[in-house]
């Protein structure tokens, strides 16, 4: 199981700030998160997925015990 921390709009779209999900890849994690709400597919697709502060690509593997962060794009200025 993967522990997922969601922030800002990602948390709102998925309906939780933290979840535990089964996923073997970042792509699989995105798919699981996209099923959590009507707006989730659009929001989650835009998010960065990080493990230990490093951004992951969709093809990368996840292993049980991983802690990942889901961060939506932020506007700054």
mmCIF file of N, CA and C in Angstrom:
data_model
loop_
_atom_site.group_PDB
_atom_site.id
_atom_site.type_symbol
_atom_site.label_atom_id
_atom_site.label_comp_id
_atom_site.label_asym_id
_atom_site.label_seq_id
_atom_site.Cartn_x
_atom_site.Cartn_y
_atom_site.Cartn_z
ATOM 1 N N UNK A 1 0.835 -1.179 0.000
ATOM 2 C CA UNK A 1 0.000 0.000 0.000
ATOM 3 C C UNK A 1 0.888 1.254 0.000
ATOM 4 N N UNK A 2 0.398 2.267 -0.692
ATOM 5 C CA UNK A 2 1.102 3.537 -0.831
ATOM 6 C C UNK A 2 0.360 4.582 0.001
ATOM 7 N N UNK A 3 1.077 5.364 0.774
ATOM 8 C CA UNK A 3 0.475 6.481 1.487
ATOM 9 C C UNK A 3 0.580 7.700 0.594
ATOM 10 N N UNK A 4 -0.554 8.354 0.383
ATOM 11 C CA UNK A 4 -0.638 9.484 -0.542
ATOM 12 C C UNK A 4 -1.099 10.709 0.229
ATOM 13 N N UNK A 5 -0.287 11.763 0.180
ATOM 14 C CA UNK A 5 -0.688 13.049 0.756
ATOM 15 C C UNK A 5 -1.076 13.970 -0.391
ATOM 16 N N UNK A 6 -2.264 14.548 -0.288
ATOM 17 C CA UNK A 6 -2.782 15.422 -1.341
ATOM 18 C C UNK A 6 -2.879 16.843 -0.799
ATOM 19 N N UNK A 7 -2.573 17.803 -1.648
ATOM 20 C CA UNK A 7 -2.534 19.194 -1.218
ATOM 21 C C UNK A 7 -3.447 20.053 -2.090
ATOM 22 N N UNK A 8 -3.979 21.099 -1.472
ATOM 23 C CA UNK A 8 -4.774 22.135 -2.150
ATOM 24 C C UNK A 8 -5.863 21.528 -3.032
ATOM 25 N N UNK A 9 -5.897 21.897 -4.309
ATOM 26 C CA UNK A 9 -6.930 21.444 -5.221
ATOM 27 C C UNK A 9 -6.961 19.939 -5.421
ATOM 28 N N UNK A 10 -5.816 19.283 -5.280
ATOM 29 C CA UNK A 10 -5.780 17.815 -5.416
ATOM 30 C C UNK A 10 -6.561 17.169 -4.269
ATOM 31 N N UNK A 11 -6.395 17.686 -3.061
ATOM 32 C CA UNK A 11 -7.134 17.163 -1.909
ATOM 33 C C UNK A 11 -8.629 17.408 -2.073
ATOM 34 N N UNK A 12 -8.969 18.577 -2.545
ATOM 35 C CA UNK A 12 -10.383 18.897 -2.757
ATOM 36 C C UNK A 12 -10.995 17.974 -3.810
ATOM 37 N N UNK A 13 -10.315 17.766 -4.914
ATOM 38 C CA UNK A 13 -10.839 16.937 -6.001
ATOM 39 C C UNK A 13 -10.977 15.473 -5.584
ATOM 40 N N UNK A 14 -10.031 14.974 -4.769
ATOM 41 C CA UNK A 14 -10.050 13.574 -4.349
ATOM 42 C C UNK A 14 -10.852 13.358 -3.070
ATOM 43 N N UNK A 15 -11.215 14.430 -2.400
ATOM 44 C CA UNK A 15 -12.020 14.317 -1.194
ATOM 45 C C UNK A 15 -11.272 13.871 0.041
ATOM 46 N N UNK A 16 -9.954 14.049 0.060
ATOM 47 C CA UNK A 16 -9.162 13.645 1.224
ATOM 48 C C UNK A 16 -7.790 14.314 1.166
ATOM 49 N N UNK A 17 -7.215 14.524 2.340
ATOM 50 C CA UNK A 17 -5.852 15.050 2.404
ATOM 51 C C UNK A 17 -4.821 13.937 2.464
ATOM 52 N N UNK A 18 -5.245 12.747 2.887
ATOM 53 C CA UNK A 18 -4.335 11.608 2.931
ATOM 54 C C UNK A 18 -5.125 10.335 2.672
ATOM 55 N N UNK A 19 -4.545 9.455 1.882
ATOM 56 C CA UNK A 19 -5.159 8.180 1.524
ATOM 57 C C UNK A 19 -4.111 7.083 1.549
ATOM 58 N N UNK A 20 -4.560 5.858 1.684
ATOM 59 C CA UNK A 20 -3.704 4.687 1.505
ATOM 60 C C UNK A 20 -4.303 3.896 0.354
ATOM 61 N N UNK A 21 -3.515 3.702 -0.699
ATOM 62 C CA UNK A 21 -4.007 3.057 -1.913
ATOM 63 C C UNK A 21 -3.023 1.994 -2.390
ATOM 64 N N UNK A 22 -3.535 1.040 -3.142
ATOM 65 C CA UNK A 22 -2.690 0.049 -3.806
ATOM 66 C C UNK A 22 -2.391 0.564 -5.208
ATOM 67 N N UNK A 23 -1.121 0.683 -5.548
ATOM 68 C CA UNK A 23 -0.698 1.098 -6.892
ATOM 69 C C UNK A 23 0.735 0.647 -7.086
ATOM 70 N N UNK A 24 1.041 0.152 -8.287
ATOM 71 C CA UNK A 24 2.402 -0.312 -8.554
ATOM 72 C C UNK A 24 3.184 0.662 -9.426
ATOM 73 N N UNK A 25 2.510 1.717 -9.905
ATOM 74 C CA UNK A 25 3.191 2.731 -10.714
ATOM 75 C C UNK A 25 2.515 4.077 -10.494
ATOM 76 N N UNK A 26 3.186 5.120 -10.901
ATOM 77 C CA UNK A 26 2.602 6.461 -10.797
ATOM 78 C C UNK A 26 1.350 6.531 -11.672
ATOM 79 N N UNK A 27 1.398 5.939 -12.842
ATOM 80 C CA UNK A 27 0.222 5.929 -13.712
ATOM 81 C C UNK A 27 -0.965 5.237 -13.025
ATOM 82 N N UNK A 28 -0.716 4.125 -12.374
ATOM 83 C CA UNK A 28 -1.771 3.430 -11.644
ATOM 84 C C UNK A 28 -2.311 4.256 -10.498
ATOM 85 N N UNK A 29 -1.433 4.989 -9.842
ATOM 86 C CA UNK A 29 -1.862 5.881 -8.763
ATOM 87 C C UNK A 29 -2.760 6.981 -9.321
ATOM 88 N N UNK A 30 -2.363 7.577 -10.429
ATOM 89 C CA UNK A 30 -3.208 8.617 -11.048
ATOM 90 C C UNK A 30 -4.598 8.057 -11.382
ATOM 91 N N UNK A 31 -4.636 6.841 -11.914
ATOM 92 C CA UNK A 31 -5.919 6.224 -12.272
ATOM 93 C C UNK A 31 -6.788 6.014 -11.040
ATOM 94 N N UNK A 32 -6.189 5.541 -9.951
ATOM 95 C CA UNK A 32 -6.944 5.320 -8.711
ATOM 96 C C UNK A 32 -7.468 6.646 -8.154
ATOM 97 N N UNK A 33 -6.646 7.674 -8.187
ATOM 98 C CA UNK A 33 -7.072 8.981 -7.682
ATOM 99 C C UNK A 33 -8.139 9.603 -8.570
ATOM 100 N N UNK A 34 -8.064 9.380 -9.864
ATOM 101 C CA UNK A 34 -9.027 9.961 -10.803
ATOM 102 C C UNK A 34 -10.437 9.427 -10.585
ATOM 103 N N UNK A 35 -10.560 8.257 -9.974
ATOM 104 C CA UNK A 35 -11.880 7.670 -9.715
ATOM 105 C C UNK A 35 -12.538 8.229 -8.458
ATOM 106 N N UNK A 36 -11.891 9.142 -7.766
ATOM 107 C CA UNK A 36 -12.378 9.589 -6.469
ATOM 108 C C UNK A 36 -13.345 10.774 -6.522
ATOM 109 N N UNK A 37 -13.584 11.348 -7.681
ATOM 110 C CA UNK A 37 -14.528 12.459 -7.745
ATOM 111 C C UNK A 37 -14.732 12.938 -9.165
ATOM 112 N N UNK A 38 -15.791 13.694 -9.369
ATOM 113 C CA UNK A 38 -16.126 14.170 -10.711
ATOM 114 C C UNK A 38 -15.027 15.030 -11.324
ATOM 115 N N UNK A 39 -14.399 15.875 -10.525
ATOM 116 C CA UNK A 39 -13.364 16.777 -11.026
ATOM 117 C C UNK A 39 -11.964 16.162 -10.926
ATOM 118 N N UNK A 40 -11.865 15.023 -10.256
ATOM 119 C CA UNK A 40 -10.553 14.414 -10.005
ATOM 120 C C UNK A 40 -9.764 14.078 -11.264
ATOM 121 N N UNK A 41 -10.368 13.526 -12.327
ATOM 122 C CA UNK A 41 -9.545 13.196 -13.501
ATOM 123 C C UNK A 41 -8.796 14.407 -14.063
ATOM 124 N N UNK A 42 -9.472 15.521 -14.183
ATOM 125 C CA UNK A 42 -8.848 16.727 -14.733
ATOM 126 C C UNK A 42 -7.753 17.248 -13.809
ATOM 127 N N UNK A 43 -8.036 17.308 -12.521
ATOM 128 C CA UNK A 43 -7.080 17.873 -11.557
ATOM 129 C C UNK A 43 -5.862 16.967 -11.404
ATOM 130 N N UNK A 44 -6.083 15.688 -11.186
ATOM 131 C CA UNK A 44 -4.978 14.762 -10.930
ATOM 132 C C UNK A 44 -4.041 14.672 -12.131
ATOM 133 N N UNK A 45 -4.579 14.762 -13.332
ATOM 134 C CA UNK A 45 -3.757 14.714 -14.546
ATOM 135 C C UNK A 45 -2.711 15.838 -14.562
ATOM 136 N N UNK A 46 -3.040 16.974 -13.950
ATOM 137 C CA UNK A 46 -2.153 18.144 -13.962
ATOM 138 C C UNK A 46 -1.143 18.151 -12.812
ATOM 139 N N UNK A 47 -1.327 17.281 -11.859
ATOM 140 C CA UNK A 47 -0.521 17.313 -10.634
ATOM 141 C C UNK A 47 0.863 16.693 -10.807
ATOM 142 N N UNK A 48 1.780 17.197 -10.006
ATOM 143 C CA UNK A 48 3.100 16.575 -9.866
ATOM 144 C C UNK A 48 2.995 15.526 -8.768
ATOM 145 N N UNK A 49 3.643 14.392 -8.984
ATOM 146 C CA UNK A 49 3.710 13.319 -7.992
ATOM 147 C C UNK A 49 5.162 13.240 -7.539
ATOM 148 N N UNK A 50 5.381 13.386 -6.237
ATOM 149 C CA UNK A 50 6.735 13.386 -5.693
ATOM 150 C C UNK A 50 6.921 12.303 -4.653
ATOM 151 N N UNK A 51 8.117 11.700 -4.651
ATOM 152 C CA UNK A 51 8.540 10.763 -3.604
ATOM 153 C C UNK A 51 9.865 11.285 -3.084
ATOM 154 N N UNK A 52 9.929 11.516 -1.799
ATOM 155 C CA UNK A 52 11.143 12.058 -1.175
ATOM 156 C C UNK A 52 11.591 13.354 -1.846
ATOM 157 N N UNK A 53 10.622 14.174 -2.266
ATOM 158 C CA UNK A 53 10.931 15.461 -2.868
ATOM 159 C C UNK A 53 11.342 15.421 -4.323
ATOM 160 N N UNK A 54 11.360 14.230 -4.920
ATOM 161 C CA UNK A 54 11.751 14.078 -6.321
ATOM 162 C C UNK A 54 10.518 13.788 -7.164
ATOM 163 N N UNK A 55 10.352 14.550 -8.228
ATOM 164 C CA UNK A 55 9.196 14.374 -9.110
ATOM 165 C C UNK A 55 9.320 13.056 -9.870
ATOM 166 N N UNK A 56 8.222 12.330 -9.925
ATOM 167 C CA UNK A 56 8.186 11.034 -10.597
ATOM 168 C C UNK A 56 7.455 11.147 -11.927
ATOM 169 N N UNK A 57 7.887 10.345 -12.885
ATOM 170 C CA UNK A 57 7.216 10.224 -14.176
ATOM 171 C C UNK A 57 6.190 9.100 -14.083
ATOM 172 N N UNK A 58 5.198 9.117 -14.958
ATOM 173 C CA UNK A 58 4.113 8.145 -14.892
ATOM 174 C C UNK A 58 4.584 6.696 -15.016
ATOM 175 N N UNK A 59 5.662 6.436 -15.728
ATOM 176 C CA UNK A 59 6.130 5.062 -15.923
ATOM 177 C C UNK A 59 6.878 4.496 -14.711
ATOM 178 N N UNK A 60 7.188 5.344 -13.735
ATOM 179 C CA UNK A 60 8.007 4.889 -12.611
ATOM 180 C C UNK A 60 7.215 4.029 -11.635
ATOM 181 N N UNK A 61 7.916 3.058 -11.055
ATOM 182 C CA UNK A 61 7.312 2.100 -10.134
ATOM 183 C C UNK A 61 7.136 2.695 -8.745
ATOM 184 N N UNK A 62 6.117 2.215 -8.068
ATOM 185 C CA UNK A 62 5.900 2.491 -6.655
ATOM 186 C C UNK A 62 5.958 1.165 -5.923
ATOM 187 N N UNK A 63 6.415 1.203 -4.680
ATOM 188 C CA UNK A 63 6.482 -0.020 -3.881
ATOM 189 C C UNK A 63 5.759 0.202 -2.560
ATOM 190 N N UNK A 64 5.279 -0.898 -1.997
ATOM 191 C CA UNK A 64 4.600 -0.820 -0.715
ATOM 192 C C UNK A 64 5.420 -0.054 0.306
ATOM 193 N N UNK A 65 4.766 0.818 1.034
ATOM 194 C CA UNK A 65 5.454 1.635 2.033
ATOM 195 C C UNK A 65 5.874 2.997 1.529
ATOM 196 N N UNK A 66 5.790 3.221 0.210
ATOM 197 C CA UNK A 66 6.137 4.540 -0.334
ATOM 198 C C UNK A 66 5.197 5.605 0.234
ATOM 199 N N UNK A 67 5.735 6.788 0.414
ATOM 200 C CA UNK A 67 4.975 7.983 0.776
ATOM 201 C C UNK A 67 5.140 8.959 -0.377
ATOM 202 N N UNK A 68 4.036 9.317 -1.008
ATOM 203 C CA UNK A 68 4.104 10.237 -2.137
ATOM 204 C C UNK A 68 3.223 11.447 -1.875
ATOM 205 N N UNK A 69 3.610 12.554 -2.463
ATOM 206 C CA UNK A 69 2.856 13.801 -2.374
ATOM 207 C C UNK A 69 2.278 14.124 -3.736
ATOM 208 N N UNK A 70 1.037 14.591 -3.755
ATOM 209 C CA UNK A 70 0.351 14.984 -4.977
ATOM 210 C C UNK A 70 0.123 16.488 -4.903
ATOM 211 N N UNK A 71 0.819 17.215 -5.774
ATOM 212 C CA UNK A 71 0.804 18.668 -5.746
ATOM 213 C C UNK A 71 0.228 19.230 -7.037
ATOM 214 N N UNK A 72 -0.833 20.031 -6.936
ATOM 215 C CA UNK A 72 -1.354 20.679 -8.133
ATOM 216 C C UNK A 72 -0.426 21.802 -8.561
ATOM 217 N N UNK A 73 -0.571 22.276 -9.804
ATOM 218 C CA UNK A 73 0.252 23.415 -10.219
ATOM 219 C C UNK A 73 -0.097 24.632 -9.361
ATOM 220 N N UNK A 74 0.913 25.406 -9.042
ATOM 221 C CA UNK A 74 0.716 26.606 -8.238
ATOM 222 C C UNK A 74 1.044 27.832 -9.086
ATOM 223 N N UNK A 75 0.261 28.850 -8.925
ATOM 224 C CA UNK A 75 0.564 30.134 -9.566
ATOM 225 C C UNK A 75 1.287 30.988 -8.543
ATOM 226 N N UNK A 76 2.264 31.706 -8.979
ATOM 227 C CA UNK A 76 3.015 32.548 -8.054
ATOM 228 C C UNK A 76 3.194 33.928 -8.624
ATOM 229 N N UNK A 77 3.743 34.763 -7.801
ATOM 230 C CA UNK A 77 3.993 36.091 -8.314
ATOM 231 C C UNK A 77 4.328 37.049 -7.234
#
